[in-house]
Short mmCIF file of C-alpha atoms and ligand atoms in Angstrom, two decimals:
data_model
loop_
_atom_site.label_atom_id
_atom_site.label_comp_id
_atom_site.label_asym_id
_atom_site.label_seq_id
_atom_site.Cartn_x
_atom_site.Cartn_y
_atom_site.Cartn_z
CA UNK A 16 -18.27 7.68 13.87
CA UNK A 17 -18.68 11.17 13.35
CA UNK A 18 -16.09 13.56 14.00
CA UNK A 19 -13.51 14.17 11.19
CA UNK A 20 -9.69 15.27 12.13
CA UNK A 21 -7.88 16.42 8.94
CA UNK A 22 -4.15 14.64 8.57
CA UNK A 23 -2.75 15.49 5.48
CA UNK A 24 -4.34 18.00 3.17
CA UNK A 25 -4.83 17.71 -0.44
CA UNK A 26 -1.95 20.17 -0.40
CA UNK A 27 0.23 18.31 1.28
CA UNK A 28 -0.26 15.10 -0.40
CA UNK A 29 0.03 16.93 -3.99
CA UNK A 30 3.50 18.05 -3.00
CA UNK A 31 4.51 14.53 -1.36
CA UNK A 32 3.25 12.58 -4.55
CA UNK A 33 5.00 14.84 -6.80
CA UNK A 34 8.01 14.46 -4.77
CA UNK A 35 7.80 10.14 -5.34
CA UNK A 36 7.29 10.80 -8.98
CA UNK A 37 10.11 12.51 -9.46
CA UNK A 38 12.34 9.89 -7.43
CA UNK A 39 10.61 7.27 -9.62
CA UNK A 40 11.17 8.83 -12.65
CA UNK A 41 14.55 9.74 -11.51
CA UNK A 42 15.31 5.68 -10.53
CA UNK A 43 13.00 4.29 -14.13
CA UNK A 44 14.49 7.02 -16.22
CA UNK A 45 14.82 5.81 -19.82
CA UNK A 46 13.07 2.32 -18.65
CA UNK A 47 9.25 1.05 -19.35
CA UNK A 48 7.25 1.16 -16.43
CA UNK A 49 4.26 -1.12 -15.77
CA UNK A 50 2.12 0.53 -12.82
CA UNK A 51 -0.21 -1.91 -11.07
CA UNK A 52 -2.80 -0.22 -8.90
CA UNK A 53 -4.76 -2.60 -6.00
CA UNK A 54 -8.02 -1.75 -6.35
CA UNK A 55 -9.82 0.16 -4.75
CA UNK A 56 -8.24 1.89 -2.30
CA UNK A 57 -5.37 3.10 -4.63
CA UNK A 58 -7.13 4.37 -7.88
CA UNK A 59 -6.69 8.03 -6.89
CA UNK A 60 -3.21 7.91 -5.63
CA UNK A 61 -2.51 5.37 -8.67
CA UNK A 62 -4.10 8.18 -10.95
CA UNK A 63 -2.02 11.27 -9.62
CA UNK A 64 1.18 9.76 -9.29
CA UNK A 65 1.09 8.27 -12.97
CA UNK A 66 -0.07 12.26 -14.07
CA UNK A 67 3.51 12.95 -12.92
CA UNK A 68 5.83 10.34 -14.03
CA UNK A 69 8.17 11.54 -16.68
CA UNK A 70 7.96 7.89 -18.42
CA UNK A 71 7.36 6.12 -20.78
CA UNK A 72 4.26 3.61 -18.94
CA UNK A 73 0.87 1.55 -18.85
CA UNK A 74 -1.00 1.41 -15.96
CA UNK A 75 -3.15 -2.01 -14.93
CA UNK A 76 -5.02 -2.91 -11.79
CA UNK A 77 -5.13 -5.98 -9.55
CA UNK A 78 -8.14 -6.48 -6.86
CA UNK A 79 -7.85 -8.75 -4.15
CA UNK A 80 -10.00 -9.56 -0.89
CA UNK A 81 -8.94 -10.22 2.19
CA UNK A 82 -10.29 -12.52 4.63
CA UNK A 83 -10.95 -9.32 6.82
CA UNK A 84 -6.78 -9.33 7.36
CA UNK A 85 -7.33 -7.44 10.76
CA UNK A 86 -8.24 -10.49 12.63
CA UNK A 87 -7.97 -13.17 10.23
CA UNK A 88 -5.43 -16.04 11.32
CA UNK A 89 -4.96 -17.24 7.46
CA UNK A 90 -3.20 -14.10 6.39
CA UNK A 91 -4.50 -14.86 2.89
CA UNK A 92 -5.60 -12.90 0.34
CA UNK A 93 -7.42 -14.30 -3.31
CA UNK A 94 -7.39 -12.49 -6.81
CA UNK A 95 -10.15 -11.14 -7.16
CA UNK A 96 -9.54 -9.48 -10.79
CA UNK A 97 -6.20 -10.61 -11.77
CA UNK A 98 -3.95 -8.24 -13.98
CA UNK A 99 -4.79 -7.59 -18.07
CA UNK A 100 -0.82 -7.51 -18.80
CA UNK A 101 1.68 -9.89 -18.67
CA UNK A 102 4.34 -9.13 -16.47
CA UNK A 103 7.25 -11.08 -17.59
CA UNK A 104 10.60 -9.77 -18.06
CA UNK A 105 8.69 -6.52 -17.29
CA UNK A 106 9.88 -3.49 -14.83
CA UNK A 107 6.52 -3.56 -12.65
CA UNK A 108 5.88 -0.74 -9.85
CA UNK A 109 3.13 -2.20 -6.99
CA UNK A 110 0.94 0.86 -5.83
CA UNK A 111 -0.73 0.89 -2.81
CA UNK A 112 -3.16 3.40 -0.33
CA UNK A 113 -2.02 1.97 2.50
CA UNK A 114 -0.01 -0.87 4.24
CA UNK A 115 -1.13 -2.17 7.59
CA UNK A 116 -0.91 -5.50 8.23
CA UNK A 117 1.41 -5.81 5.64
CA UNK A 118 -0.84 -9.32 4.63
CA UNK A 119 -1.84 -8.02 1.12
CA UNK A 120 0.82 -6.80 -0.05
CA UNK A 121 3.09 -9.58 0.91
CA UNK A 122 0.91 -12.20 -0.70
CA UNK A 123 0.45 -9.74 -3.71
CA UNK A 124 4.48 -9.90 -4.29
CA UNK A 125 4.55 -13.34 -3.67
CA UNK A 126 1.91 -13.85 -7.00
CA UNK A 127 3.28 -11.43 -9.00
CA UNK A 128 7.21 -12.48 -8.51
CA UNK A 129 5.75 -16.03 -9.77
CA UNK A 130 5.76 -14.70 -13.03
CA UNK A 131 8.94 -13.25 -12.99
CA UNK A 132 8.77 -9.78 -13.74
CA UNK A 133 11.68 -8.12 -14.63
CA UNK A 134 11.77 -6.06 -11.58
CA UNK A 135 9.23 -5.68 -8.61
CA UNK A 136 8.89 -2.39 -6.34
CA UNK A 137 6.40 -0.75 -3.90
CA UNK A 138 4.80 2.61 -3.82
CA UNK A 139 2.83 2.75 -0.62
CA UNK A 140 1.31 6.45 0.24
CA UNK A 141 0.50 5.44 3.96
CA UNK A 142 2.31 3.09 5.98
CA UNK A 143 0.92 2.22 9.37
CA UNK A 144 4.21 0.47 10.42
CA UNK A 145 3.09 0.02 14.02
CA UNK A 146 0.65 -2.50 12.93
CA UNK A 147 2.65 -4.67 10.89
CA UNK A 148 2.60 -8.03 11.21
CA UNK A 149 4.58 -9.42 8.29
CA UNK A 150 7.43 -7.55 6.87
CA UNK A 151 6.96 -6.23 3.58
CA UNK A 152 9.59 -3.45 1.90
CA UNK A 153 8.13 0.01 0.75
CA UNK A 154 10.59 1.60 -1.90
CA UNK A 155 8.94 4.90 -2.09
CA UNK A 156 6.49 5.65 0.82
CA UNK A 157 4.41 8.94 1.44
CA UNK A 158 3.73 9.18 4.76
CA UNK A 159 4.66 7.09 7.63
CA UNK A 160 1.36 7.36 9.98
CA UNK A 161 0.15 6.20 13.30
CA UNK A 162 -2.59 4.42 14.49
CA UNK A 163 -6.14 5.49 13.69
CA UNK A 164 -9.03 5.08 11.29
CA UNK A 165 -8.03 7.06 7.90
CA UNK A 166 -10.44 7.35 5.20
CA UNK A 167 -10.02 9.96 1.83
CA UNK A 168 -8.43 10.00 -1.16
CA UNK A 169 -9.06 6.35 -1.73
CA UNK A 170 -9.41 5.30 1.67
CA UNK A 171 -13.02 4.39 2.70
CA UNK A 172 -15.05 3.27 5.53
CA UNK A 173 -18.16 1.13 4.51
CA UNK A 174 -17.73 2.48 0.79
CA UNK A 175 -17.47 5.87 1.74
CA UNK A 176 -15.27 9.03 1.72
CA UNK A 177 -12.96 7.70 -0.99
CA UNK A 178 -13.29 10.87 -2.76
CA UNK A 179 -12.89 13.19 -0.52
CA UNK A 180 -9.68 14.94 -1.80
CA UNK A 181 -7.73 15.23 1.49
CA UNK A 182 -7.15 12.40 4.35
CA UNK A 183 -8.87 12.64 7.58
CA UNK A 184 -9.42 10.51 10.87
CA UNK A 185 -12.52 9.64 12.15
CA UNK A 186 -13.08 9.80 15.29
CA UNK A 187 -15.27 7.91 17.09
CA UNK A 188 -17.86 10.02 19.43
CA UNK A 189 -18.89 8.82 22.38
CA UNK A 190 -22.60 8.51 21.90
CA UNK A 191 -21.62 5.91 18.98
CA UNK A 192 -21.98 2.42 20.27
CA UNK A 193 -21.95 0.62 16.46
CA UNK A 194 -18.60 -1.49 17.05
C1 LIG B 219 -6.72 -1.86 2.18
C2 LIG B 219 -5.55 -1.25 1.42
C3 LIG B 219 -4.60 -2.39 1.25
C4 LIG B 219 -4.88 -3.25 2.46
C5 LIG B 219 -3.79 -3.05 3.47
O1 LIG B 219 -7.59 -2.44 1.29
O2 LIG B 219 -5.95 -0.72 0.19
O3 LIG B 219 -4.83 -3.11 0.06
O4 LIG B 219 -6.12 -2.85 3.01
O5 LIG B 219 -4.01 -3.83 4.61
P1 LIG B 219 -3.01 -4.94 5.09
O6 LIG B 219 -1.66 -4.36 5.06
O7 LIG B 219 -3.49 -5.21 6.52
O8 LIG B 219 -3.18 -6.14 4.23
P2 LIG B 219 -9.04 -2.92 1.71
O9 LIG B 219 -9.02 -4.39 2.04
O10 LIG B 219 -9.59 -2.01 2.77
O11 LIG B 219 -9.85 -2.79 0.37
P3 LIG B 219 -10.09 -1.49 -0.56
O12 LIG B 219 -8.75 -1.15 -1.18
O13 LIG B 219 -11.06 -1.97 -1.57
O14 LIG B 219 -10.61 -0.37 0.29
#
């Protein structure tokens, strides 16, 4: 993979996150917020969005690996570093890169509801709705995108590009034969 196809500048995804935190703050307003990042893919979005919430918050992050959810047939995911806070009775916010499958974040919801939170919503900044294949509710999306292999701010491919500050597409060349 080599060629790079910009899709949403840093620009562009500065105004759209400050646009979700001020719907968030908006809908939490007076409320305590517990953000959960899923690591990794969503530490940078999870670290600019909470930069403009107008709450009062803590942040925590949840890791979990999937049994390569593109082509698995289990569909499940396992903890891999399970949450420092307790949720109960708490007003939790789920923030997530992207949803594709819709596998993780479905199972995720399914765990955390067990410990019955107070409340339990979704910030997604990507959705790539075509490839759903489990339905999963985003309360405050970003961007709705097609399909294609995104990597940047957060998103990587092999470990790379996560900080590059805008998203892009690669685009596989012809002369690359690697799968
Ligand atoms: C990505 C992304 C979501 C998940 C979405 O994580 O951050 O957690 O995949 O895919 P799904 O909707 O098909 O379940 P990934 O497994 O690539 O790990 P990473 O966050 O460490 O990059």
């Amino acid at each position: 993979m080599s060629a790079e196809k910009i899709v949403f500048t840093s620009r562009q995804i500065e105004t759209r996150v400050g646009e979700l935190g001020r719907r968030i703050s908006a809908d939490y307003a007076g409320r305590e917020l517990l953000v959960v990042g899923v690591l990794t893919g969503a530490f940078i979005f999870t670290a600019d969005l909470v930069r403009v919430l107008d709450l009062d918050l803590s942040v925590d992050f949840i890791r979990v690996s999937s049994y390569g959810h593109a082509t698995s047939s289990s569909g499940e995911i396992s903890l891999v570093k399970d949450l420092d806070s307790e949720i109960g009775n708490r007003e939790v916010l789920l923030v997530e890169d992207i949803v594709d499958s819709g596998r993780t974040l479905a199972c995720l919801r399914r765990h955390l509801l067990e410990r019955r939170p107070a409340s339990l919503k979704v910030c997604a900044l990507l959705d790539k709705r075509e490839r759903r294949e489990v339905e999963v509710e985003i309360d405050y999306l970003g961007f709705r995108v097609a399909r294609g292999f995104l990597v940047g701010y957060g998103l990587d491919y092999a470990g790379r590009y996560r900080q590059r500050p805008e998203i892009l597409e690669l685009v596989r060349t012809t002369e690359d034969t690697s799968g």
